[in-house]
mmCIF file of N, CA and C in Angstrom:
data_model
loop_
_atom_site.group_PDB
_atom_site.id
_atom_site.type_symbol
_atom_site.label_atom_id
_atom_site.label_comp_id
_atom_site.label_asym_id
_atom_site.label_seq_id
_atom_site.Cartn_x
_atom_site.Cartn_y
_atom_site.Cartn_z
ATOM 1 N N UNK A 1 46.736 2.605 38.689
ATOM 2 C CA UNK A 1 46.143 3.911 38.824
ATOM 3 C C UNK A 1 45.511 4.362 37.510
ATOM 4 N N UNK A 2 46.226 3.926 36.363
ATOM 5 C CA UNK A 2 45.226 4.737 34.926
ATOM 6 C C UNK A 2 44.157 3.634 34.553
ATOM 7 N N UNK A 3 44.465 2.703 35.296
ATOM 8 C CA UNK A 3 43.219 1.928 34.799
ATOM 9 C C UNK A 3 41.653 2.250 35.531
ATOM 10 N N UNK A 4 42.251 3.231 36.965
ATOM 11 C CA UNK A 4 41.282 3.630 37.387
ATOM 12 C C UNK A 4 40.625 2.688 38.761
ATOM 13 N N UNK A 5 41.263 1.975 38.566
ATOM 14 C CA UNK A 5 41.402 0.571 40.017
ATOM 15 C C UNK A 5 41.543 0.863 41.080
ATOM 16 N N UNK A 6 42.684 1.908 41.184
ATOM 17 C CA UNK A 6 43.706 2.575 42.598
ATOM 18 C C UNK A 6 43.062 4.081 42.535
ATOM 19 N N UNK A 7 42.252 4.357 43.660
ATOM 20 C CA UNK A 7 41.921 5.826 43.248
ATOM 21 C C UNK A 7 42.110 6.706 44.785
ATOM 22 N N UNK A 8 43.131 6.040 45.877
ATOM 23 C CA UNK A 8 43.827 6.084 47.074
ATOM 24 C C UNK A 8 44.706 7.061 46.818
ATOM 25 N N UNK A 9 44.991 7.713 46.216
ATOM 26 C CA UNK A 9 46.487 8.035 45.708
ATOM 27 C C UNK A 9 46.706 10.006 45.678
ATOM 28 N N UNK A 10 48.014 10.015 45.679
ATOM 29 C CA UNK A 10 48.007 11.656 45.821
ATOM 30 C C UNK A 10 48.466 11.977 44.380
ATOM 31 N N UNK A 11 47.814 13.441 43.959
ATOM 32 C CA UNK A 11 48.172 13.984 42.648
ATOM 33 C C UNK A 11 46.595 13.356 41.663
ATOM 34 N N UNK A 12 47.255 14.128 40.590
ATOM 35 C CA UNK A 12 45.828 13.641 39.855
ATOM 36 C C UNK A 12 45.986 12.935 38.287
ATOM 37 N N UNK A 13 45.476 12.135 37.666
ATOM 38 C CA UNK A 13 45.920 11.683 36.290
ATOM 39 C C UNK A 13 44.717 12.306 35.568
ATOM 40 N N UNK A 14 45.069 12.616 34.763
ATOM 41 C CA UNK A 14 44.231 12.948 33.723
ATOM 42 C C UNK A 14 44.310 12.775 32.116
ATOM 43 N N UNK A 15 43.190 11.688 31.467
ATOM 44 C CA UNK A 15 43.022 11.399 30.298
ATOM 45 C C UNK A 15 42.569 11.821 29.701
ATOM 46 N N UNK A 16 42.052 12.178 28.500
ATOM 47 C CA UNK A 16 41.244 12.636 27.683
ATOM 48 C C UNK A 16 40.495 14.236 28.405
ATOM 49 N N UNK A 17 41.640 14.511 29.070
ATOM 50 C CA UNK A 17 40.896 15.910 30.273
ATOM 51 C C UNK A 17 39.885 15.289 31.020
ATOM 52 N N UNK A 18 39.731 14.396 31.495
ATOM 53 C CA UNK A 18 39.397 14.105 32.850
ATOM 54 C C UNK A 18 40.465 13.566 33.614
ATOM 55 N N UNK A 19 39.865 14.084 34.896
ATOM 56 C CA UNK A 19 40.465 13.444 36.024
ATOM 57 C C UNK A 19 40.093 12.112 36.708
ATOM 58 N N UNK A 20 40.887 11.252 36.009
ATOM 59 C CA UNK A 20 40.100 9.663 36.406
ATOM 60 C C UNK A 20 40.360 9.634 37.992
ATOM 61 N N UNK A 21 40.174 10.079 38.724
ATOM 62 C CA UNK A 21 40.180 10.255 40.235
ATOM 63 C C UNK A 21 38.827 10.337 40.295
ATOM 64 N N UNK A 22 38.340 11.337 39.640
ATOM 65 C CA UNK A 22 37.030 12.412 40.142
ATOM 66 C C UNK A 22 35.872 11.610 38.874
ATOM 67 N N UNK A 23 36.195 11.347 37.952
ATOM 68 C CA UNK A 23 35.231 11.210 36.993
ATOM 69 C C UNK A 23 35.681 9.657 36.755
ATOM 70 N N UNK A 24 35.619 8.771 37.448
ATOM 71 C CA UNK A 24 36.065 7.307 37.512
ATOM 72 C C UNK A 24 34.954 6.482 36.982
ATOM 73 N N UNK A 25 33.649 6.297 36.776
ATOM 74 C CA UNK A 25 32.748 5.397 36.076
ATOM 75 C C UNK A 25 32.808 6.231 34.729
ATOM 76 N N UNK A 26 32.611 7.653 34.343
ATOM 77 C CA UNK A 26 32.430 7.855 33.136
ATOM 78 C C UNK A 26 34.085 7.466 32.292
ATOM 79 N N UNK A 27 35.350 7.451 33.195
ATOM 80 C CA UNK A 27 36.840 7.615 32.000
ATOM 81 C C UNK A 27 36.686 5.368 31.520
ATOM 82 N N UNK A 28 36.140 5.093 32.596
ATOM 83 C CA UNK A 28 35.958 3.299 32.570
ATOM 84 C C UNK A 28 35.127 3.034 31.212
ATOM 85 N N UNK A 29 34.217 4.032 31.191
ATOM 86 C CA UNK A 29 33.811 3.533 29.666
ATOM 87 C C UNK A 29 34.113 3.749 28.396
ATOM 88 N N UNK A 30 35.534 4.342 28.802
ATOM 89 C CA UNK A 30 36.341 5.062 27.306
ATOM 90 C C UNK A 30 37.784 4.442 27.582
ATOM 91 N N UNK A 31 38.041 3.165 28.271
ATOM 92 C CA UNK A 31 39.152 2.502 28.298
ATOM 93 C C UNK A 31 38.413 0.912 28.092
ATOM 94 N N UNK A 32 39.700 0.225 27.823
ATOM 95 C CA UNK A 32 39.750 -1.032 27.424
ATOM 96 C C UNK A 32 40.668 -2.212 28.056
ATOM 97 N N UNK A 33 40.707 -2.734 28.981
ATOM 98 C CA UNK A 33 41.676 -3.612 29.659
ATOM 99 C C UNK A 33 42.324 -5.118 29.107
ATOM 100 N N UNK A 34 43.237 -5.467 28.210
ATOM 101 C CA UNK A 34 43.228 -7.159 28.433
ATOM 102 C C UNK A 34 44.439 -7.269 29.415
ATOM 103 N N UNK A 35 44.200 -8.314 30.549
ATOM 104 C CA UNK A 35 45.265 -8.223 31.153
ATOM 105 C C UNK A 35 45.836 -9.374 30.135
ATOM 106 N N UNK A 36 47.304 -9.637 31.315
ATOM 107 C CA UNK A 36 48.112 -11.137 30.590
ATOM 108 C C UNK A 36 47.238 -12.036 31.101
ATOM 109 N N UNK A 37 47.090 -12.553 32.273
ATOM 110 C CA UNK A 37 46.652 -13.713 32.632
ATOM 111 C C UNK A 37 44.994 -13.483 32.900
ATOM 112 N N UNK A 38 44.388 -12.828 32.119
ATOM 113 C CA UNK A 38 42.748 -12.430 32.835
ATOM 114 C C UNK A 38 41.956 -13.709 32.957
ATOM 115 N N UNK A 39 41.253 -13.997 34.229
ATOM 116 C CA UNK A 39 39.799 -14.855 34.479
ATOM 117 C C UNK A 39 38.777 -14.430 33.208
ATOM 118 N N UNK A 40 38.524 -15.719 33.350
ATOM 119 C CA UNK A 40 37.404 -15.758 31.957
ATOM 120 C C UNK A 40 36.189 -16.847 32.844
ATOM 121 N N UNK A 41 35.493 -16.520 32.389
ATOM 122 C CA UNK A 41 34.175 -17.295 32.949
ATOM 123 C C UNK A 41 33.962 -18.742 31.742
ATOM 124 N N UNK A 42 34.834 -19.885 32.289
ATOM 125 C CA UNK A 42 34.765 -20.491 30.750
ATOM 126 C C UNK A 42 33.682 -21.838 30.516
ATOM 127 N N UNK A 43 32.510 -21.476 31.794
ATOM 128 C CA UNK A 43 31.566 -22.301 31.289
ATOM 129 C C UNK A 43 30.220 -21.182 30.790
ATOM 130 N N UNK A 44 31.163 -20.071 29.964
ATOM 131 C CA UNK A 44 30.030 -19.520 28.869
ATOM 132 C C UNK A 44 30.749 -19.747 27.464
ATOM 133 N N UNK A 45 29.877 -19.334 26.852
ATOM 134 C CA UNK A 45 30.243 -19.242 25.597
ATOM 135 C C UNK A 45 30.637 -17.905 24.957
ATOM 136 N N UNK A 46 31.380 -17.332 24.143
ATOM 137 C CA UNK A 46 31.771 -16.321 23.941
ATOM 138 C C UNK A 46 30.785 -15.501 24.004
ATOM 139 N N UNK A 47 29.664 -15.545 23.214
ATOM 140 C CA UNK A 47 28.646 -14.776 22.840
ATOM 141 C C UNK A 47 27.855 -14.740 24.550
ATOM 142 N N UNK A 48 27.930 -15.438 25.152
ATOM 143 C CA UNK A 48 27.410 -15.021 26.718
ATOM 144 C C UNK A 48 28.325 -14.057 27.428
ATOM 145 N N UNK A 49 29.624 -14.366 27.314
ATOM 146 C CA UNK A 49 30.421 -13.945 27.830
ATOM 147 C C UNK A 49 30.609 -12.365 27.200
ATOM 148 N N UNK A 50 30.392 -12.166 26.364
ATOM 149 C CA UNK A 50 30.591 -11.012 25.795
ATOM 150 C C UNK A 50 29.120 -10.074 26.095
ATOM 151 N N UNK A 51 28.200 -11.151 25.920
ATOM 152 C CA UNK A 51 26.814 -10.304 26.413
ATOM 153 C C UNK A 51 26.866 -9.875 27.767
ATOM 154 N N UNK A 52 27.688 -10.427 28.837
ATOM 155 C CA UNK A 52 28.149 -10.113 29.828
ATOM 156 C C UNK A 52 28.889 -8.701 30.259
ATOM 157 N N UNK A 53 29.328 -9.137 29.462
ATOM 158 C CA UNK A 53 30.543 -7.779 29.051
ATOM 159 C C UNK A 53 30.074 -6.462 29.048
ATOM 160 N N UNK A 54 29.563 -6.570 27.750
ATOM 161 C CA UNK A 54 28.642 -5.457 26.712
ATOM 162 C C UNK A 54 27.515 -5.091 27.939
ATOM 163 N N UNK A 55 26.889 -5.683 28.819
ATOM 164 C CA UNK A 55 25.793 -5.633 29.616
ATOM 165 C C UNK A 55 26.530 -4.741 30.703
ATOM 166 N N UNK A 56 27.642 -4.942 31.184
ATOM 167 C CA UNK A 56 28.205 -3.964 32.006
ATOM 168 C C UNK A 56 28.214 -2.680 31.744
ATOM 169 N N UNK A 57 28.894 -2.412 30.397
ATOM 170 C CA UNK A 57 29.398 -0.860 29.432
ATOM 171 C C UNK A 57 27.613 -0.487 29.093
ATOM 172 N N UNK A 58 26.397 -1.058 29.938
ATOM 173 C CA UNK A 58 25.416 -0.628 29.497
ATOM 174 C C UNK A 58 24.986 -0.343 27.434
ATOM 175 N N UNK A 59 25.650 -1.353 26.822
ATOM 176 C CA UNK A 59 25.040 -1.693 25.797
ATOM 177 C C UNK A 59 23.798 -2.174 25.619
ATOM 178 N N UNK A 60 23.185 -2.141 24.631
ATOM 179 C CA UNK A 60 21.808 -2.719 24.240
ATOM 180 C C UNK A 60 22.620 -3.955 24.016
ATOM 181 N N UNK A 61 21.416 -5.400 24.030
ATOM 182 C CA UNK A 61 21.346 -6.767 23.498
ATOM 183 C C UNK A 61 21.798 -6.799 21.901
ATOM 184 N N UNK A 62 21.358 -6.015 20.867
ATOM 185 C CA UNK A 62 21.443 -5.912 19.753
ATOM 186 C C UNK A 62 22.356 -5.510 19.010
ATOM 187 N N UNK A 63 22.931 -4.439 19.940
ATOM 188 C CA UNK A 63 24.647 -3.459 19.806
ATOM 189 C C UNK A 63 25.268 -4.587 20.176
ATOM 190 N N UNK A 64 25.571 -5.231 21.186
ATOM 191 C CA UNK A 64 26.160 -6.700 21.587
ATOM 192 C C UNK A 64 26.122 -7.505 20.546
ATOM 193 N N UNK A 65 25.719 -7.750 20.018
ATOM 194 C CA UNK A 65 25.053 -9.158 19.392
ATOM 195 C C UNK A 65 25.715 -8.894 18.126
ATOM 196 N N UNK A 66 25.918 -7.615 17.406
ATOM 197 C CA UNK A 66 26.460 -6.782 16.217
ATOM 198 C C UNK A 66 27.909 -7.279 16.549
ATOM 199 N N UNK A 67 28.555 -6.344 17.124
ATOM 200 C CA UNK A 67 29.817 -5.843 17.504
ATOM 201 C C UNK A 67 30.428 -7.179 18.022
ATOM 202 N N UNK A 68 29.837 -8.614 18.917
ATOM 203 C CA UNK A 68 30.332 -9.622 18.819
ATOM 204 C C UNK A 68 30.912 -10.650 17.600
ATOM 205 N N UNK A 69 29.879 -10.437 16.824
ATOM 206 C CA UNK A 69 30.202 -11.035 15.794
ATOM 207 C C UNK A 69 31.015 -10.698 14.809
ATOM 208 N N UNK A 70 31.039 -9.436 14.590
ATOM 209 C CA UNK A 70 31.989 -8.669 14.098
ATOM 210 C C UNK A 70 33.469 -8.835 13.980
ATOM 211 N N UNK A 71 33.522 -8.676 15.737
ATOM 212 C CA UNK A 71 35.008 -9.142 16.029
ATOM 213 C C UNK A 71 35.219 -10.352 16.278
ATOM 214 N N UNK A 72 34.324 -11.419 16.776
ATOM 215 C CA UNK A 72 34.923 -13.070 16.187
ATOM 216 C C UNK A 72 34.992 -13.256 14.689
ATOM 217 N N UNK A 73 34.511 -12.395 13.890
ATOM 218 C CA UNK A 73 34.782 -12.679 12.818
ATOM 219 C C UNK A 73 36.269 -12.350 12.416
ATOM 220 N N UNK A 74 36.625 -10.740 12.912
ATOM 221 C CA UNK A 74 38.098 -10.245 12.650
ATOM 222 C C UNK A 74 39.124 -11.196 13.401
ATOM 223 N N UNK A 75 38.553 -11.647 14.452
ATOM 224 C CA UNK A 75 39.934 -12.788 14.993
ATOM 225 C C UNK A 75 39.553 -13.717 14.135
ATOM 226 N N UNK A 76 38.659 -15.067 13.484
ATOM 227 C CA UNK A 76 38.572 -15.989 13.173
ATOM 228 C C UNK A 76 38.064 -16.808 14.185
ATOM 229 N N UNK A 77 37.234 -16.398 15.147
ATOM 230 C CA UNK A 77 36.782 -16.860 15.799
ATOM 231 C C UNK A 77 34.607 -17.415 15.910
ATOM 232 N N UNK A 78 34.718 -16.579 14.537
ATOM 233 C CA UNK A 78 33.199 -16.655 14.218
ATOM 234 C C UNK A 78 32.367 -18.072 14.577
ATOM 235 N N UNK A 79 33.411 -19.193 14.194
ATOM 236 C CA UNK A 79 32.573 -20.862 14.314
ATOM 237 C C UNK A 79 32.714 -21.023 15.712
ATOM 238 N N UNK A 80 33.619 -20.525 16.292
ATOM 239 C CA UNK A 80 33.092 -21.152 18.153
ATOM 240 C C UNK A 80 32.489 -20.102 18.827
ATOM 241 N N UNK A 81 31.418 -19.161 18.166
ATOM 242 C CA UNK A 81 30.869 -18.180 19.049
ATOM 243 C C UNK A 81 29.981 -18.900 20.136
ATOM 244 N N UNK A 82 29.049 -19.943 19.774
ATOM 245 C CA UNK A 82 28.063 -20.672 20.924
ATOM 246 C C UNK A 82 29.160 -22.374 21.597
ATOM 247 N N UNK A 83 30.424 -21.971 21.069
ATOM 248 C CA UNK A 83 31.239 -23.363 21.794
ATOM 249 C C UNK A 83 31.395 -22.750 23.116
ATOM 250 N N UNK A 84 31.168 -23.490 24.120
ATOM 251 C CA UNK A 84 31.990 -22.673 25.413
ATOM 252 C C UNK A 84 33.727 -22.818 25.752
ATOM 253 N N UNK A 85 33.704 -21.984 26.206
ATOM 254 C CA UNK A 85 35.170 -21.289 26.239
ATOM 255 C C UNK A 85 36.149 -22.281 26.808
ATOM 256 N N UNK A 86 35.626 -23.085 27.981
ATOM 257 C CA UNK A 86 36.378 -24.324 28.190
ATOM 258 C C UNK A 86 37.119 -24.951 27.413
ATOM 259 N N UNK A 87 36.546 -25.154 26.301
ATOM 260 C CA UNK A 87 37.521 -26.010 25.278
ATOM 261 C C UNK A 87 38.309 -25.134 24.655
ATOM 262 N N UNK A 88 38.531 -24.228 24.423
ATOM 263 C CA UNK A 88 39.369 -23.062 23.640
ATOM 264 C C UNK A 88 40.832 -23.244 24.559
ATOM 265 N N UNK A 89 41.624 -23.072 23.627
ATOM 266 C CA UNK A 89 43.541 -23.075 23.516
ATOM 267 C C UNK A 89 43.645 -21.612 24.501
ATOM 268 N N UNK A 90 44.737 -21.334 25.259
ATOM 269 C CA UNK A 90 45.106 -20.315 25.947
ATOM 270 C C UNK A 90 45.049 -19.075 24.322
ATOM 271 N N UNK A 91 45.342 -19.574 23.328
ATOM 272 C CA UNK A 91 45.337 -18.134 22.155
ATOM 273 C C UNK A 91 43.776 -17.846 22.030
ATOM 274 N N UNK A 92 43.022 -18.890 21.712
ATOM 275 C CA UNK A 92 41.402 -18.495 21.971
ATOM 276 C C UNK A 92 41.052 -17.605 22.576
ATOM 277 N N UNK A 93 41.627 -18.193 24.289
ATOM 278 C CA UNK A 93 40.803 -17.521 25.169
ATOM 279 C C UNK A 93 41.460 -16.328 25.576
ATOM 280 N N UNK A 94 42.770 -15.786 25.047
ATOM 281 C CA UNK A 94 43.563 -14.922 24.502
ATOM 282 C C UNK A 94 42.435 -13.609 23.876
ATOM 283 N N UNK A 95 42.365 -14.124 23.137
ATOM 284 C CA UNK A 95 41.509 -13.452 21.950
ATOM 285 C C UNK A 95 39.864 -12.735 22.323
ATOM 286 N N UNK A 96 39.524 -13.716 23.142
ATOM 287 C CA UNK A 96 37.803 -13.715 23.385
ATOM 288 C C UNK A 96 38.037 -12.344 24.126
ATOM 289 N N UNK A 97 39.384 -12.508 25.627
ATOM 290 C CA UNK A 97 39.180 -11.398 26.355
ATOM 291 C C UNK A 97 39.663 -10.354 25.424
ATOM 292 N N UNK A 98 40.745 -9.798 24.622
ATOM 293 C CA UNK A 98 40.465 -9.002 23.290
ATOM 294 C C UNK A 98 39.393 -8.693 22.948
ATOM 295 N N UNK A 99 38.295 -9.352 22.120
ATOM 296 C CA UNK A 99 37.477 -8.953 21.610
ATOM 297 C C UNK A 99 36.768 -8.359 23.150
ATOM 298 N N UNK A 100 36.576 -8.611 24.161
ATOM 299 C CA UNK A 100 35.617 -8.264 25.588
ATOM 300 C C UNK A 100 36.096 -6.983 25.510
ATOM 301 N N UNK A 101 37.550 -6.649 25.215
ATOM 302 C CA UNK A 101 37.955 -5.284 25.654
ATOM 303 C C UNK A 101 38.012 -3.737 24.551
ATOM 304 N N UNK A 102 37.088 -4.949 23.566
ATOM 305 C CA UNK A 102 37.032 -3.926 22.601
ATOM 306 C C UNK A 102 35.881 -3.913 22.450
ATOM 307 N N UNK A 103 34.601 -4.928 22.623
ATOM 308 C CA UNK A 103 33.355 -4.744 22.519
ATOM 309 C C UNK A 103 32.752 -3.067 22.597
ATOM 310 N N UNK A 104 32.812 -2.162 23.709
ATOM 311 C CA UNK A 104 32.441 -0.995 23.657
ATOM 312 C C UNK A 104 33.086 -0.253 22.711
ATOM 313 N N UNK A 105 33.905 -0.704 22.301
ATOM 314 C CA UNK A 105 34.412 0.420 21.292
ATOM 315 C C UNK A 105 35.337 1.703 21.766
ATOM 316 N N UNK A 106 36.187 1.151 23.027
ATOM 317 C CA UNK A 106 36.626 1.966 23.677
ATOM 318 C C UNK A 106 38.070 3.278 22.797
ATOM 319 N N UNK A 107 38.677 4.234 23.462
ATOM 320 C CA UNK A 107 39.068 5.614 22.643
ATOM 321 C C UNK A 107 40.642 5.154 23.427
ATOM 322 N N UNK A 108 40.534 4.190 24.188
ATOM 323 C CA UNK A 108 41.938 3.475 25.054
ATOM 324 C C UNK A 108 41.847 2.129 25.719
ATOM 325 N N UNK A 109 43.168 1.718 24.710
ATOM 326 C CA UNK A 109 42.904 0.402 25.099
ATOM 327 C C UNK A 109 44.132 0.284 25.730
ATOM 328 N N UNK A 110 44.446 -0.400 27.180
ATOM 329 C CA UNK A 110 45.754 -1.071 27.646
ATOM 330 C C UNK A 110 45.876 -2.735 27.896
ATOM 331 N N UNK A 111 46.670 -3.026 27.159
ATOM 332 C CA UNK A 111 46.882 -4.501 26.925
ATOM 333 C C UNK A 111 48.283 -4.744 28.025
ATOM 334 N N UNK A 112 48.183 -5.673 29.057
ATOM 335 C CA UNK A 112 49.438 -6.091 29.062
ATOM 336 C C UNK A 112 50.166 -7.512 28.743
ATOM 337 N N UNK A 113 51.731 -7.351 28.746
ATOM 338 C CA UNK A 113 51.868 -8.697 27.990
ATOM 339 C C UNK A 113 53.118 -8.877 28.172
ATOM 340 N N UNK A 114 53.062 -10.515 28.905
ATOM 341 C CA UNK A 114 54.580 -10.442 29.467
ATOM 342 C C UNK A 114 55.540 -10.649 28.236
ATOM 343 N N UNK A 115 55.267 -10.890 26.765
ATOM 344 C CA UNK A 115 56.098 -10.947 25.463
ATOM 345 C C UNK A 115 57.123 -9.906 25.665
ATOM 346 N N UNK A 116 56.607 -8.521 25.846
ATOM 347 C CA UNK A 116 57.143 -7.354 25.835
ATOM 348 C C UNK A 116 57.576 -6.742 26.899
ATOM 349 N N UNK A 117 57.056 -7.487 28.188
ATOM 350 C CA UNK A 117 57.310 -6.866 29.330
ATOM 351 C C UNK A 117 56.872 -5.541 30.026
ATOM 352 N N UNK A 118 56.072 -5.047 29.382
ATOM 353 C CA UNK A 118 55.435 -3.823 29.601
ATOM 354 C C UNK A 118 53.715 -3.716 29.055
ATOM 355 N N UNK A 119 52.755 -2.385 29.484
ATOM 356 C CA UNK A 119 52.260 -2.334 29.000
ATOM 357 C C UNK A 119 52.155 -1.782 27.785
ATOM 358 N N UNK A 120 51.141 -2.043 26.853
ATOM 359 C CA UNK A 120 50.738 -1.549 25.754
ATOM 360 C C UNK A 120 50.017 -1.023 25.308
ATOM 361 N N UNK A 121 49.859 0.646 25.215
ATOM 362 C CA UNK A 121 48.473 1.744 25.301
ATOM 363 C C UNK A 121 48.589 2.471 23.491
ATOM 364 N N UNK A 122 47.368 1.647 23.377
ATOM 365 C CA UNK A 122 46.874 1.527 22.235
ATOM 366 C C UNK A 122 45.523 2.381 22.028
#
């Protein structure tokens, strides 16, 4: 329901003073999702995959292209930006969806993770 997925439901949530019921595409672009086990598209390459991404949250090509590199750089992921994702370790591809869920630059991020057993709202 706060991710905004389930919007069936009685009562109302409200983030940042909206009601993600009622205002559900605008609260989506001020949250951030990594699940545990998320699908990855892994015959792209990060930098596709992220242009993917970024292309959803209605980014420019250029804001993308910035903010990707950026954060493969903060993971250490800068040298396999044009490798495709196929070959990347479960921590890689760990990481890539990370950086996907931070690309917009979101004001909430929820990570989940079976380490901890719960989610994590960051």
């Amino acid at each position: 329901m706060m991710l905004g997925l389930i919007t069936d439901f009685n009562g109302e949530i409200e983030i940042f003073g909206q009601n993600i019921k009622n205002d559900n595409i605008a609260f989506k672009r001020k949250i951030g999702y990594v699940p545990e086990n998320g699908e990855i598209y892994d015959s792209l390459t990060p930098m596709e995959y992220l242009s993917f991404v970024g292309g959803l949250y209605g980014m420019e090509q250029n804001e993308i292209i910035y903010k990707a590199e950026e954060l493969m750089d903060l993971f250490e992921l800068r040298d396999v930006l044009h490798t495709r994702i196929s070959s990347f370790s479960k921590g890689m591809r760990q990481k890539v969806l990370l950086i996907a869920s931070l690309i917009h630059n979101p004001d909430l991020l929820f990570w989940m993770s079976r380490l901890v057993g719960w989610m994590l709202i960051v």
